[in-house]
Amino acid sequence: MAMVCLSDFEAYAKKYLPKIAWDYFAAGADDCTTRDENILAYKRIRFRPRMLRDVSVMDIKTKILGSEISVPIGIAPTGFHQLAWPDGEKSTARAARAMNTCYIASTYSTCTLEEISAAAPGGLRWFQLYIHRNRAASQQLVQRAEALGFQGLVLTADLPYTGKRRDDVRNGFRLPPHMKVKNLERAFEVCKMSLLDPSVTWNDIYWLRSLTHLPIIVKGILTREDAELAVKHGVQGIIVSNHGGRQLDEGPATIDALVEVVEAVRGRVEVYVDGGIRKGSDVLKALALGAKCVFIGRPALWGLAYKGEEGLQDVLRILQEEFRLSMALAG
Amino acid sequence: MAMVCLSDFEAYAKKYLPKIAWDYFAAGADDCTTRDENILAYKRIRFRPRMLRDVSVMDIKTKILGSEISVPIGIAPTGFHQLAWPDGEKSTARAARAMNTCYIASTYSTCTLEEISAAAPGGLRWFQLYIHRNRAASQQLVQRAEALGFQGLVLTADLPYTGKRRDDVRNGFRLPPHMKVKNLERAFEVCKMSLLDPSVTWNDIYWLRSLTHLPIIVKGILTREDAELAVKHGVQGIIVSNHGGRQLDEGPATIDALVEVVEAVRGRVEVYVDGGIRKGSDVLKALALGAKCVFIGRPALWGLAYKGEEGLQDVLRILQEEFRLSMALAG
Amino acid sequence: MAMVCLSDFEAYAKKYLPKIAWDYFAAGADDCTTRDENILAYKRIRFRPRMLRDVSVMDIKTKILGSEISVPIGIAPTGFHQLAWPDGEKSTARAARAMNTCYIASTYSTCTLEEISAAAPGGLRWFQLYIHRNRAASQQLVQRAEALGFQGLVLTADLPYTGKRRDDVRNGFRLPPHMKVKNLERAFEVCKMSLLDPSVTWNDIYWLRSLTHLPIIVKGILTREDAELAVKHGVQGIIVSNHGGRQLDEGPATIDALVEVVEAVRGRVEVYVDGGIRKGSDVLKALALGAKCVFIGRPALWGLAYKGEEGLQDVLRILQEEFRLSMALAG
Amino acid sequence: MAMVCLSDFEAYAKKYLPKIAWDYFAAGADDCTTRDENILAYKRIRFRPRMLRDVSVMDIKTKILGSEISVPIGIAPTGFHQLAWPDGEKSTARAARAMNTCYIASTYSTCTLEEISAAAPGGLRWFQLYIHRNRAASQQLVQRAEALGFQGLVLTADLPYTGKRRDDVRNGFRLPPHMKVKNLERAFEVCKMSLLDPSVTWNDIYWLRSLTHLPIIVKGILTREDAELAVKHGVQGIIVSNHGGRQLDEGPATIDALVEVVEAVRGRVEVYVDGGIRKGSDVLKALALGAKCVFIGRPALWGLAYKGEEGLQDVLRILQEEFRLSMALAG
């Protein structure tokens, strides 16, 4: 079977992943309305293509927080990559480095930050953080990440509690015994999300700032009011995200929220977006609407499920080619 | 099968109830447009979720007409609970008391008001009334309810005649011989809805007022004009309702009508809503749009059909947990 | 099988009529968009139901052009009733008289005007006219109708040529040998629609006026401009119609066009509507939007196909009961 | 099977063409959204039909760039007609001449321009050009076309690179060995679209102007801005086109873009449209919205696939009859 577009990787993953893993990655909250809206909202946005422009040379490189990446498509933080491919996040790190883009490693990785760093030295990586009730554990994670050369700290703001993903409840989802949330091995047990601290507020940005010199990016912003608060609290970047539609169902699609956030931010910090990117033209739309870079979540996992590091590179390469072609055809 | 969300109870009830009972509970008028719109209208309403707020403690208690309930989700009046579970309305009363919420018992109960009261002494209950041509019978019912400790009188305003529910006509729906509309045993026969008085008008509120000290809640209001009339005629509460889409088809969804009613009422009386509540986020939407409390109809029957009192508690508990989670995730 | 609503008659007719007859009656032009829009447009119109009004007595009688009918639901002109029932238009005439409503007999009847008159003496009937190239033949028809006691002349304005109904072309539709367009037996042959005169204009209203004392109703008006012209040319009534979606596809639904026509006419002549009436609530919507009476086309044929005169009465009776119930429930 | 409307030809072609050929003709870019939108957008446009106008005589002849055609429906440029019928573009040329309309021959024809000319001497034909990196080859083509009596030069502006048509990638689409892109036999190989010049700009209109006296028509314009540029650079005509939805997906439907282009052009050059024409009423809509003529792409190929020259004439004849009937019924 030829892998022609991202849906082909999705079909492959659905067919070959264990049901419990597929369901976990595919899950959306409640009725999955927002998960699906993320995709539908892109389809509602239409191009006004311009003709007869010289598109023989196109530059798709960009910089995020000062680091150059070869294409404005990074890897969003998602958990448990070993569910998709034995080498887990090590493969992800290698693929991202090979494609010269940014990989945001999740707190809920099945490899340690040290393993991830060692797998692809020199790659551009950010670290995604959940703040736990045990603040010392979170502090230690942040400082490990900084010491290992991660170049950004991504605070997930939309998970005070875990959303209700019906299939995971039905499946009684948990990691198989041979996998671990290694970054937290001593401090936590797997999936005890209730260890997350639901009392986190904007003031905790100041606490994080006191722990690290890394730029802080807040992930999960969907409104102009929160975008304004993020800027006011001194973050360096915002990822417009609804956690892939896995948290509150029936909120806005991310591409729709992006417009409002970009407008509120007025260039004071960089704005990124994840959720619903399935084609190169989606990337072009997000950039045209003000995103500095997009991040892909599920498609990266499908790539891993297909052929590990190589499969993820395939996904990134296809998306990049489609993005480049869309730019040319849109003039 | 795990019961994860209300649709699971619906699927169970559809599978295990006798067809004639399922059809009766599921029925909508004519093309069932309004029945289905009640649900679809909730889906069209979108959240603007806010982040990084302290959601470690949330208070979901409320008061309706002065009585505290532990969650703003009550049981709407529906008829013939023995069709769903042998103990009928006695189970409903027990479940409502166990969950510390309000149960509106229907005139068309298959248990007497006395049996309902005895089943769950001390529970918060309101009594739902149809006004019959035989006014003395209605008067006697109201006074029995008051004497038994019911704390509110709900006048159904949208049933001068019974709506046309095609499946009931096809099935020749009637209660099985061993069930009775016990509250009316002597005065009426089952399903002789033509005994209802189609000449009831707003002035009959004054007549009801003369019969009882109970607060009067009018159920079935869908327009600002009627909301204004309800306030003017001195009711204490309004239930925005279209009778689950069982009366006039192609009127508004209740959540849409709620907005207009709340605006008209301007806080002078309490406003509630029923119809189409299927998820905790629906409850949050209704409250955000001005309802003091919601009432569930069919989902309560599905719970009864699943496991009687226990099943109905499951339904209420799931809805409550989802409501609490939605509040947290919406900030 | 219980006949509960008009769709039941439709299903019966689809099952028991010869395919060529079903297809002919069901046909819409081209993609059948307008045929289906006639129905969908009714569904888009929503009621604002009012409560607690005395609906114990309701008067649904009306007058059209001075003649009283017991319910504002007449029989629209459709051709070839013998395709639906052996007695053809004679049964239609009897059913209409029994229900005390108006029947518009088509030029393309399979019974003569004389047979129709004799079948139901004293019934209220109008005669529908196509103007043929052979004007003398048309003149003779008009004068026969007047002599036979028809009380209105309905000029069909939307058929200068016959619309393209794909199934009829595929089926090679023609009347079976034992049926005839009897009114035209000598002057024309069956289905030679090309004998219709495509050069008819508004001035021909004056010509018709010179032939008869009957009130003239023009059928097929869909715009305010044409409504204005109709009034200006002295007609007594307008039937807003798109010929059941059988002529120009992708024009407006009749219930939508009704609004614009009623507004333009400002009460100067009576306005009626046909197309898409499937429930009593549709009748209520049409009347609420300004129609004096509605006419049903296909549903009448389904009734005939079910049980001839008796079946058509069933259809009319169901529609009348639904209409009455809708009025009561809408307050 | 009777061929009643264009969909019948489509069904035939889908059934009888080799899959690889059907897929190639049917292909749209990416998700085929724009390909399908071309059709859906026509359906959204509604007529306001006028009645009682004399439609006994209708003139559907028109002139494009000074040449009279018997109906405003021409043949859009599409490639590889031998995939549909052995005689390929020779049959197309004969059918177009027989119907007295204009045929735009593609650069990517499987017959030479000389063969096309010889097949139907005297027919009205335009030549469609892609500009290649090898400018001399393009120049030679233009001059051959002019010498052979082609009367217009159509520059395709929307293909700096070929759109991503997934099925073609999956099928590994290429011409069978016995077919050739004959016009380019020496200079190019089949499907090496990368030989097209992506650096072409509006200034190349001046270069084309220097090569030929033929009127220049630019094809692929979708915005008012580009329409303005086209006029400014001195073209004689504009074809509003999105390449049948085969280039940039999720741009506008052509009938929607037509409105904006016609408005911008204000009659200074002729405007045509292709894409999504499936019924005679679509032609009427395009003309009513300002197009001087429409061009059909896939339907012409379906006609060829059905019966070659004769099948294409059938398609044109049906479309013409439907167009004429729509005009009459719309008044």
Coordinates of N, CA, C and O in Angstrom, one line a residue, chain A residues 97-220:
Chain A
R97 N 14.9 15.2 14.7 CA 16.2 15.8 14.4 C 16.6 15.6 12.9 O 17.1 16.5 12.2
A98 N 16.3 14.4 12.4 CA 16.5 14.1 11.0 C 15.8 15.1 10.1 O 16.4 15.6 9.0
M99 N 14.6 15.5 10.4 CA 13.9 16.5 9.6 C 14.2 17.9 10.0 O 13.6 18.9 9.5
N100 N 15.1 18.1 11.0 CA 15.4 19.4 11.5 C 14.2 20.2 12.0 O 14.0 21.4 11.6
T101 N 13.5 19.6 12.8 CA 12.3 20.3 13.4 C 12.3 20.1 14.9 O 13.2 19.5 15.5
C102 N 11.3 20.7 15.6 CA 11.2 20.7 17.0 C 10.3 19.6 17.6 O 9.2 19.4 17.0
Y103 N 10.8 19.0 18.6 CA 10.0 17.9 19.2 C 9.7 18.3 20.6 O 10.6 18.5 21.4
I104 N 8.4 18.3 21.0 CA 8.1 18.6 22.4 C 7.8 17.3 23.1 O 6.8 16.6 22.9
A105 N 8.7 17.0 24.0 CA 8.6 15.7 24.7 C 7.6 15.8 25.9 O 7.7 16.8 26.6
S106 N 6.8 14.8 26.1 CA 5.7 14.9 27.1 C 6.3 14.4 28.4 O 7.2 13.5 28.5
T107 N 5.7 15.0 29.5 CA 6.0 14.4 30.8 C 5.6 12.9 30.8 O 6.4 12.1 31.4
Y108 N 4.6 12.6 30.1 CA 4.2 11.2 30.1 C 4.8 10.4 29.0 O 4.2 9.6 28.3
S109 N 6.1 10.5 28.9 CA 6.9 9.7 28.0 C 7.2 8.3 28.6 O 7.2 8.2 29.8
T110 N 7.3 7.4 27.7 CA 7.7 6.1 28.1 C 9.3 5.9 28.1 O 9.8 4.8 28.3
C111 N 10.0 6.9 27.7 CA 11.4 6.9 27.8 C 11.8 8.1 28.7 O 11.0 9.1 28.8
T112 N 12.9 8.0 29.4 CA 13.3 9.2 30.2 C 13.8 10.3 29.4 O 14.1 10.1 28.2
L113 N 13.8 11.5 30.0 CA 14.4 12.6 29.2 C 15.8 12.3 28.8 O 16.3 12.8 27.8
E114 N 16.5 11.6 29.7 CA 17.9 11.3 29.4 C 18.0 10.4 28.2 O 18.9 10.6 27.3
E115 N 17.1 9.4 28.1 CA 17.2 8.5 27.0 C 16.8 9.3 25.7 O 17.4 9.1 24.6
I116 N 15.9 10.2 25.8 CA 15.5 11.0 24.6 C 16.6 11.8 24.2 O 16.9 11.9 22.9
S117 N 17.3 12.5 25.1 CA 18.4 13.3 24.7 C 19.5 12.5 24.1 O 20.1 12.9 23.1
A118 N 19.8 11.4 24.7 CA 20.9 10.6 24.2 C 20.6 10.0 22.8 O 21.5 9.8 22.0
A119 N 19.3 9.8 22.5 CA 19.0 9.2 21.2 C 19.2 10.1 20.1 O 19.5 9.7 19.0
A120 N 19.1 11.4 20.3 CA 19.3 12.4 19.2 C 20.0 13.6 19.7 O 19.4 14.7 19.7
P121 N 21.2 13.5 20.0 CA 22.0 14.7 20.6 C 21.9 15.8 19.6 O 22.0 15.6 18.4
G122 N 21.7 17.0 20.2 CA 21.7 18.2 19.3 C 20.4 18.5 18.7 O 20.3 19.6 18.1
G123 N 19.4 17.7 18.8 CA 18.1 18.0 18.2 C 17.4 19.1 19.0 O 17.7 19.2 20.2
L124 N 16.6 19.9 18.3 CA 15.8 20.9 19.0 C 14.6 20.3 19.8 O 13.8 19.7 19.1
R125 N 14.6 20.4 21.1 CA 13.5 19.8 21.9 C 13.0 20.8 22.9 O 13.8 21.5 23.5
W126 N 11.7 20.8 23.1 CA 11.1 21.4 24.3 C 10.5 20.3 25.2 O 10.3 19.2 24.8
F127 N 10.3 20.7 26.4 CA 9.8 19.8 27.4 C 8.4 20.2 27.9 O 8.2 21.4 28.3
Q128 N 7.5 19.3 27.8 CA 6.1 19.6 28.2 C 5.9 19.2 29.7 O 6.2 18.1 30.0
L129 N 5.3 20.1 30.4 CA 5.2 19.8 31.9 C 3.7 19.9 32.3 O 2.9 20.7 31.9
Y130 N 3.3 18.9 33.1 CA 2.1 19.0 34.0 C 2.6 19.3 35.4 O 3.6 18.7 35.9
I131 N 2.0 20.2 36.1 CA 2.3 20.5 37.4 C 1.6 19.5 38.4 O 0.4 19.4 38.3
H132 N 2.4 18.8 39.2 CA 1.8 17.8 40.1 C 1.6 18.4 41.5 O 2.2 19.5 41.8
R133 N 0.8 17.8 42.2 CA 0.6 18.2 43.6 C 1.9 18.2 44.3 O 2.2 19.1 45.2
N134 N 2.8 17.2 44.0 CA 4.1 17.2 44.6 C 5.0 18.1 43.8 O 5.6 17.8 42.8
R135 N 5.0 19.4 44.2 CA 5.7 20.4 43.4 C 7.2 20.1 43.3 O 7.8 20.4 42.3
A136 N 7.8 19.4 44.3 CA 9.2 19.1 44.2 C 9.5 18.2 43.0 O 10.5 18.4 42.3
A137 N 8.6 17.3 42.8 CA 8.8 16.4 41.6 C 8.8 17.2 40.3 O 9.6 17.0 39.4
S138 N 7.8 18.1 40.2 CA 7.8 18.9 39.0 C 9.0 19.8 38.8 O 9.6 19.9 37.7
Q139 N 9.5 20.4 40.0 CA 10.7 21.2 39.9 C 11.9 20.4 39.4 O 12.6 20.8 38.5
Q140 N 12.0 19.2 39.9 CA 13.1 18.3 39.5 C 13.1 18.0 38.0 O 14.1 18.1 37.3
L141 N 11.8 17.8 37.5 CA 11.7 17.5 36.1 C 12.1 18.7 35.2 O 12.8 18.5 34.2
V142 N 11.7 19.9 35.6 CA 12.0 21.1 34.9 C 13.6 21.2 34.8 O 14.2 21.5 33.8
Q143 N 14.2 21.0 36.0 CA 15.6 21.3 36.0 C 16.4 20.2 35.3 O 17.4 20.5 34.7
R144 N 15.9 18.9 35.3 CA 16.5 17.9 34.5 C 16.4 18.2 33.1 O 17.4 18.1 32.3
A145 N 15.3 18.7 32.6 CA 15.1 19.1 31.2 C 16.1 20.2 30.8 O 16.7 20.1 29.8
E146 N 16.2 21.2 31.6 CA 17.0 22.3 31.3 C 18.5 21.8 31.2 O 19.2 22.1 30.3
A147 N 18.9 21.0 32.2 CA 20.2 20.5 32.2 C 20.5 19.6 31.0 O 21.7 19.6 30.5
L148 N 19.5 19.0 30.5 CA 19.7 18.1 29.3 C 19.7 18.8 28.0 O 19.8 18.2 26.9
G149 N 19.5 20.1 28.0 CA 19.6 20.9 26.8 C 18.2 21.1 26.1 O 18.2 21.6 25.0
F150 N 17.2 20.7 26.8 CA 15.8 21.1 26.2 C 15.8 22.7 26.2 O 16.3 23.3 27.1
Q151 N 15.2 23.2 25.1 CA 15.3 24.6 25.0 C 14.0 25.4 25.2 O 13.9 26.6 24.9
G152 N 13.0 24.7 25.7 CA 11.7 25.4 26.0 C 10.9 24.6 27.0 O 11.1 23.4 27.0
L153 N 10.1 25.3 27.8 CA 9.3 24.6 28.7 C 7.9 24.9 28.4 O 7.4 26.0 28.4
V154 N 7.1 23.8 28.1 CA 5.7 24.0 27.6 C 4.8 23.5 28.8 O 4.7 22.4 29.1
L155 N 4.1 24.5 29.3 CA 3.2 24.2 30.4 C 1.8 23.9 29.9 O 1.2 24.8 29.2
T156 N 1.3 22.7 30.1 CA 0.0 22.4 29.7 C -1.1 22.9 30.7 O -1.0 22.6 31.9
A157 N -2.0 23.8 30.2 CA -2.9 24.5 31.0 C -4.3 23.9 31.1 O -5.1 24.4 31.8
D158 N -4.5 22.9 30.2 CA -5.9 22.5 30.1 C -6.2 21.2 30.7 O -7.2 20.5 30.3
L159 N -5.4 20.7 31.6 CA -5.7 19.4 32.2 C -5.6 19.4 33.7 O -4.8 18.8 34.3
P160 N -6.5 20.2 34.4 CA -6.6 20.2 35.8 C -7.1 18.8 36.3 O -6.7 18.3 37.3
Y161 N -7.9 18.2 35.4 CA -8.4 16.8 35.5 C -8.4 16.3 34.1 O -8.4 17.0 33.2
T162 N -8.3 15.0 34.1 CA -8.3 14.4 32.7 C -9.8 14.3 32.2 O -10.7 14.0 32.9
G163 N -9.9 14.7 30.9 CA -11.2 14.6 30.2 C -11.8 13.2 30.2 O -11.0 12.2 30.4
K164 N -13.0 13.1 29.9 CA -13.7 11.8 29.9 C -13.7 11.3 28.5 O -14.4 11.7 27.6
R165 N -12.8 10.3 28.3 CA -12.7 9.6 27.0 C -13.4 8.3 27.2 O -12.8 7.4 27.8
R166 N -14.5 8.1 26.6 CA -15.4 7.0 26.9 C -14.7 5.7 26.6 O -14.8 4.7 27.3
D167 N -14.1 5.6 25.4 CA -13.5 4.3 25.1 C -12.4 3.9 26.1 O -12.2 2.7 26.4
D168 N -11.6 4.9 26.6 CA -10.6 4.5 27.6 C -11.2 4.0 28.8 O -10.7 3.0 29.4
V169 N -12.4 4.5 29.2 CA -13.1 4.0 30.4 C -13.6 2.6 30.1 O -13.4 1.7 30.9
R170 N -14.2 2.4 28.9 CA -14.7 1.1 28.6 C -13.5 0.1 28.5 O -13.7 -1.1 29.0
N171 N -12.4 0.5 27.9 CA -11.3 -0.4 27.8 C -10.5 -0.6 29.1 O -9.6 -1.5 29.2
G172 N -10.8 0.2 30.1 CA -10.0 0.1 31.3 C -8.6 0.4 31.0 O -7.6 -0.3 31.4
F173 N -8.4 1.5 30.2 CA -7.0 1.8 29.7 C -6.0 1.9 30.8 O -6.1 2.6 31.7
R174 N -4.9 1.2 30.6 CA -3.7 1.4 31.4 C -2.5 0.9 30.6 O -2.6 0.1 29.6
L175 N -1.3 1.3 30.9 CA -0.1 0.9 30.2 C 0.1 -0.6 30.4 O -0.2 -1.1 31.5
P176 N 0.6 -1.3 29.4 CA 1.0 -2.7 29.6 C 2.1 -2.7 30.7 O 2.8 -1.8 30.8
P177 N 2.3 -3.9 31.4 CA 3.2 -3.9 32.5 C 4.7 -3.6 32.1 O 5.4 -3.0 32.9
H178 N 5.0 -3.8 30.9 CA 6.4 -3.6 30.5 C 6.7 -2.1 30.1 O 7.8 -1.8 29.8
M179 N 5.7 -1.3 30.2 CA 5.9 0.1 29.9 C 5.8 0.9 31.2 O 5.0 0.6 32.1
K180 N 6.5 2.0 31.3 CA 6.5 2.8 32.5 C 6.5 4.3 32.0 O 7.0 4.7 31.0
V181 N 5.9 5.2 32.9 CA 6.1 6.6 32.7 C 7.4 6.9 33.4 O 7.4 7.3 34.5
K182 N 8.4 6.7 32.7 CA 9.8 6.6 33.3 C 10.2 7.9 33.9 O 11.0 7.9 34.9
N183 N 9.8 9.0 33.4 CA 10.3 10.3 34.0 C 9.8 10.5 35.5 O 10.4 11.2 36.2
L184 N 8.8 9.7 35.8 CA 8.2 9.9 37.1 C 8.2 8.6 37.9 O 7.5 8.5 38.9
E185 N 9.1 7.7 37.5 CA 9.0 6.4 38.1 C 8.9 6.3 39.6 O 8.1 5.6 40.1
R186 N 9.7 7.1 40.2 CA 9.6 6.9 41.6 C 8.5 7.7 42.2 O 7.7 7.3 43.1
A187 N 8.3 8.9 41.7 CA 7.3 9.8 42.4 C 5.8 9.5 42.1 O 5.0 9.8 42.9
F188 N 5.6 8.8 41.0 CA 4.2 8.6 40.6 C 4.0 7.2 40.1 O 4.9 6.5 39.7
E189 N 2.7 6.9 40.0 CA 2.4 5.7 39.2 C 1.6 6.1 38.0 O 1.1 7.1 37.8
V190 N 1.6 5.1 37.1 CA 1.1 5.4 35.7 C -0.4 5.8 35.8 O -1.2 5.2 36.5
C191 N -0.7 6.8 35.1 CA -2.1 7.2 34.9 C -2.8 7.7 36.1 O -4.0 8.0 36.1
K192 N -2.1 7.9 37.2 CA -2.7 8.5 38.3 C -2.7 10.0 38.1 O -2.0 10.8 38.6
M193 N -3.6 10.3 37.2 CA -3.7 11.7 36.8 C -4.2 12.6 38.0 O -4.0 13.8 38.0
S194 N -4.8 11.9 38.9 CA -5.3 12.6 40.0 C -4.1 13.2 40.9 O -4.4 14.0 41.8
L195 N -2.9 12.8 40.5 CA -1.8 13.5 41.1 C -1.5 14.9 40.6 O -0.7 15.6 41.1
L196 N -2.2 15.2 39.5 CA -2.0 16.5 38.9 C -2.7 17.5 39.8 O -3.7 17.2 40.5
D197 N -2.2 18.7 39.9 CA -2.6 19.7 40.8 C -3.7 20.6 40.1 O -3.4 21.4 39.2
P198 N -5.0 20.5 40.5 CA -6.1 21.3 39.9 C -6.1 22.7 40.4 O -7.0 23.5 40.0
S199 N -5.2 23.0 41.3 CA -5.3 24.4 41.9 C -4.3 25.3 41.2 O -4.1 26.5 41.7
V200 N -3.6 24.8 40.1 CA -2.6 25.7 39.4 C -3.3 26.9 38.9 O -4.4 26.8 38.3
T201 N -2.7 28.0 39.0 CA -3.2 29.3 38.4 C -2.1 30.0 37.7 O -1.0 29.6 37.6
W202 N -2.5 31.2 37.1 CA -1.5 32.0 36.4 C -0.3 32.3 37.2 O 0.8 32.4 36.7
N203 N -0.5 32.4 38.5 CA 0.6 32.8 39.4 C 1.7 31.8 39.4 O 2.9 32.1 39.7
D204 N 1.4 30.5 39.1 CA 2.4 29.5 39.0 C 3.4 29.7 37.9 O 4.4 29.1 37.8
I205 N 3.0 30.5 36.9 CA 4.0 30.9 35.9 C 5.2 31.5 36.6 O 6.4 31.3 36.2
Y206 N 4.9 32.4 37.6 CA 6.0 33.0 38.3 C 6.9 32.0 39.0 O 8.1 32.1 39.0
W207 N 6.2 31.0 39.6 CA 7.0 29.9 40.2 C 7.9 29.2 39.2 O 9.1 29.0 39.5
L208 N 7.3 28.9 38.1 CA 8.1 28.2 37.0 C 9.3 29.1 36.6 O 10.4 28.6 36.5
R209 N 9.0 30.3 36.5 CA 10.0 31.3 36.0 C 11.2 31.3 37.0 O 12.4 31.4 36.6
S210 N 10.9 31.1 38.3 CA 11.9 31.1 39.3 C 12.8 29.8 39.3 O 13.8 29.8 39.9
L211 N 12.3 28.8 38.6 CA 13.0 27.5 38.6 C 14.0 27.4 37.4 O 14.8 26.5 37.4
T212 N 13.8 28.2 36.3 CA 14.5 27.9 35.1 C 14.7 29.1 34.3 O 13.9 30.1 34.4
H213 N 15.7 29.0 33.4 CA 15.9 30.1 32.5 C 15.3 29.8 31.2 O 15.4 30.7 30.2
L214 N 14.7 28.7 31.0 CA 14.1 28.3 29.7 C 12.9 29.2 29.4 O 12.2 29.7 30.3
P215 N 12.7 29.5 28.1 CA 11.5 30.2 27.8 C 10.3 29.3 28.1 O 10.3 28.1 28.0
I216 N 9.2 30.0 28.6 CA 8.0 29.3 28.9 C 6.9 29.5 27.9 O 6.6 30.6 27.5
I217 N 6.4 28.4 27.4 CA 5.3 28.4 26.4 C 4.1 27.8 27.1 O 4.2 26.7 27.7
V218 N 3.0 28.5 27.1 CA 1.8 27.9 27.7 C 0.9 27.3 26.6 O 0.7 27.9 25.6
K219 N 0.5 26.1 26.9 CA -0.3 25.3 25.9 C -1.7 25.1 26.4 O -1.9 24.6 27.5
G220 N -2.7 25.3 25.5 CA -4.1 25.1 25.9 C -4.9 26.3 25.9 O -6.1 26.3 26.3

